[in-house]
Protein backbone atom coordinates (compact mmCIF):
# COMPACT_ATOMS: atom_id res chain seq x y z
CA UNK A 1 5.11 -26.06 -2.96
CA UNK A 2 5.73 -29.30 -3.49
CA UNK A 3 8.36 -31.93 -4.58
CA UNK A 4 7.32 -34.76 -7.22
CA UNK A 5 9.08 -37.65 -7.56
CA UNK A 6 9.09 -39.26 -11.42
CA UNK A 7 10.20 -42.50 -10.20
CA UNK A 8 8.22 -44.67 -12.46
CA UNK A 9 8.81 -42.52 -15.45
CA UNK A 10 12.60 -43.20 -15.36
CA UNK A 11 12.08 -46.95 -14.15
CA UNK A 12 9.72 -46.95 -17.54
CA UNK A 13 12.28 -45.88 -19.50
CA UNK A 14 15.11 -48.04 -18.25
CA UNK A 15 12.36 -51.36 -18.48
CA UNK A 16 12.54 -52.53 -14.83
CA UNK A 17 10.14 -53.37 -12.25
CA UNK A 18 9.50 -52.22 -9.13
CA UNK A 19 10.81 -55.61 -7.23
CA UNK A 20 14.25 -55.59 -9.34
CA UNK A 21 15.22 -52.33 -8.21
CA UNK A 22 14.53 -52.36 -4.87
CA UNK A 23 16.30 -55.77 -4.86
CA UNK A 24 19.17 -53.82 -6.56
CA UNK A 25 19.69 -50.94 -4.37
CA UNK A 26 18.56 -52.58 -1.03
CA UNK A 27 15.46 -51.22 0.20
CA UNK A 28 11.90 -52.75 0.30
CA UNK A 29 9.52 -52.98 -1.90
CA UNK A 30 7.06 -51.01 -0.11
CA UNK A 31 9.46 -48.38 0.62
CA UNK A 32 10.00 -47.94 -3.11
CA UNK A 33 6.11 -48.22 -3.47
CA UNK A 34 5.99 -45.03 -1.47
CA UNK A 35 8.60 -42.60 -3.19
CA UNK A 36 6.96 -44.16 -6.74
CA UNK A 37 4.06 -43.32 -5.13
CA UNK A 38 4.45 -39.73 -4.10
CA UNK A 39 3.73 -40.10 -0.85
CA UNK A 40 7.94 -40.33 1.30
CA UNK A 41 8.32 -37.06 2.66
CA UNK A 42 12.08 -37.88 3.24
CA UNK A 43 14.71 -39.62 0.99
CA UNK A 44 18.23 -40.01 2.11
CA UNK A 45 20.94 -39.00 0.11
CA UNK A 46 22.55 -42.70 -0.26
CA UNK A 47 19.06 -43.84 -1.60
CA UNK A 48 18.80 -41.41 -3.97
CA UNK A 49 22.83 -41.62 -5.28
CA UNK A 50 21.32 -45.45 -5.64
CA UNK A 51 18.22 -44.75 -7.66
CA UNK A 52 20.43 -42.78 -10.14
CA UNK A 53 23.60 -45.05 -10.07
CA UNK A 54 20.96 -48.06 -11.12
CA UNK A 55 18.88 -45.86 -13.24
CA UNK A 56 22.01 -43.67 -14.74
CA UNK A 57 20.50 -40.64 -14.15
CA UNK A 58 20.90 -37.38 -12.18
CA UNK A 59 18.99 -36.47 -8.80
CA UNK A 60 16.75 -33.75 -11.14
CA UNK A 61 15.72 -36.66 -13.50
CA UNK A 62 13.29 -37.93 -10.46
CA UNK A 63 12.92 -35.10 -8.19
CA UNK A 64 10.44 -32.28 -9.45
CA UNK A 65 9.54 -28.89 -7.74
CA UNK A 66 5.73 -27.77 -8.32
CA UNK A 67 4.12 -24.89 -7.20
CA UNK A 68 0.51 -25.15 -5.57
């Protein structure tokens, strides 16, 4: 199993970059880099509620569960 996270999908469909919202909900741009990426294998609840407060959406609008 595995979890899939549709960040740039959303950030595509709110039109903003990468360095903008990390500047907006106070993480690094690298950091973002790797959840856009695929590759976190952790994200804490507070920067997740900040993903969706800046991207008004819910936590199942960038978290996806595949099977393998």
């Amino acid at each position: 199993m595995e979890i899939l996270v549709n960040l740039d999908v959303m950030m595509a469909r709110r039109k903003i970059s990468s360095g903008e919202l990390a500047e907006r909900i106070g993480i690094t741009p690298a950091n973002l880099s790797i959840l856009k990426t695929n590759k976190a294998k952790a994200i804490r609840f507070s920067t997740l509620a900040a993903l969706c407060r800046e991207l008004q959406c819910q936590p199942g609008d960038l978290l996806e569960f595949k099977e393998e």
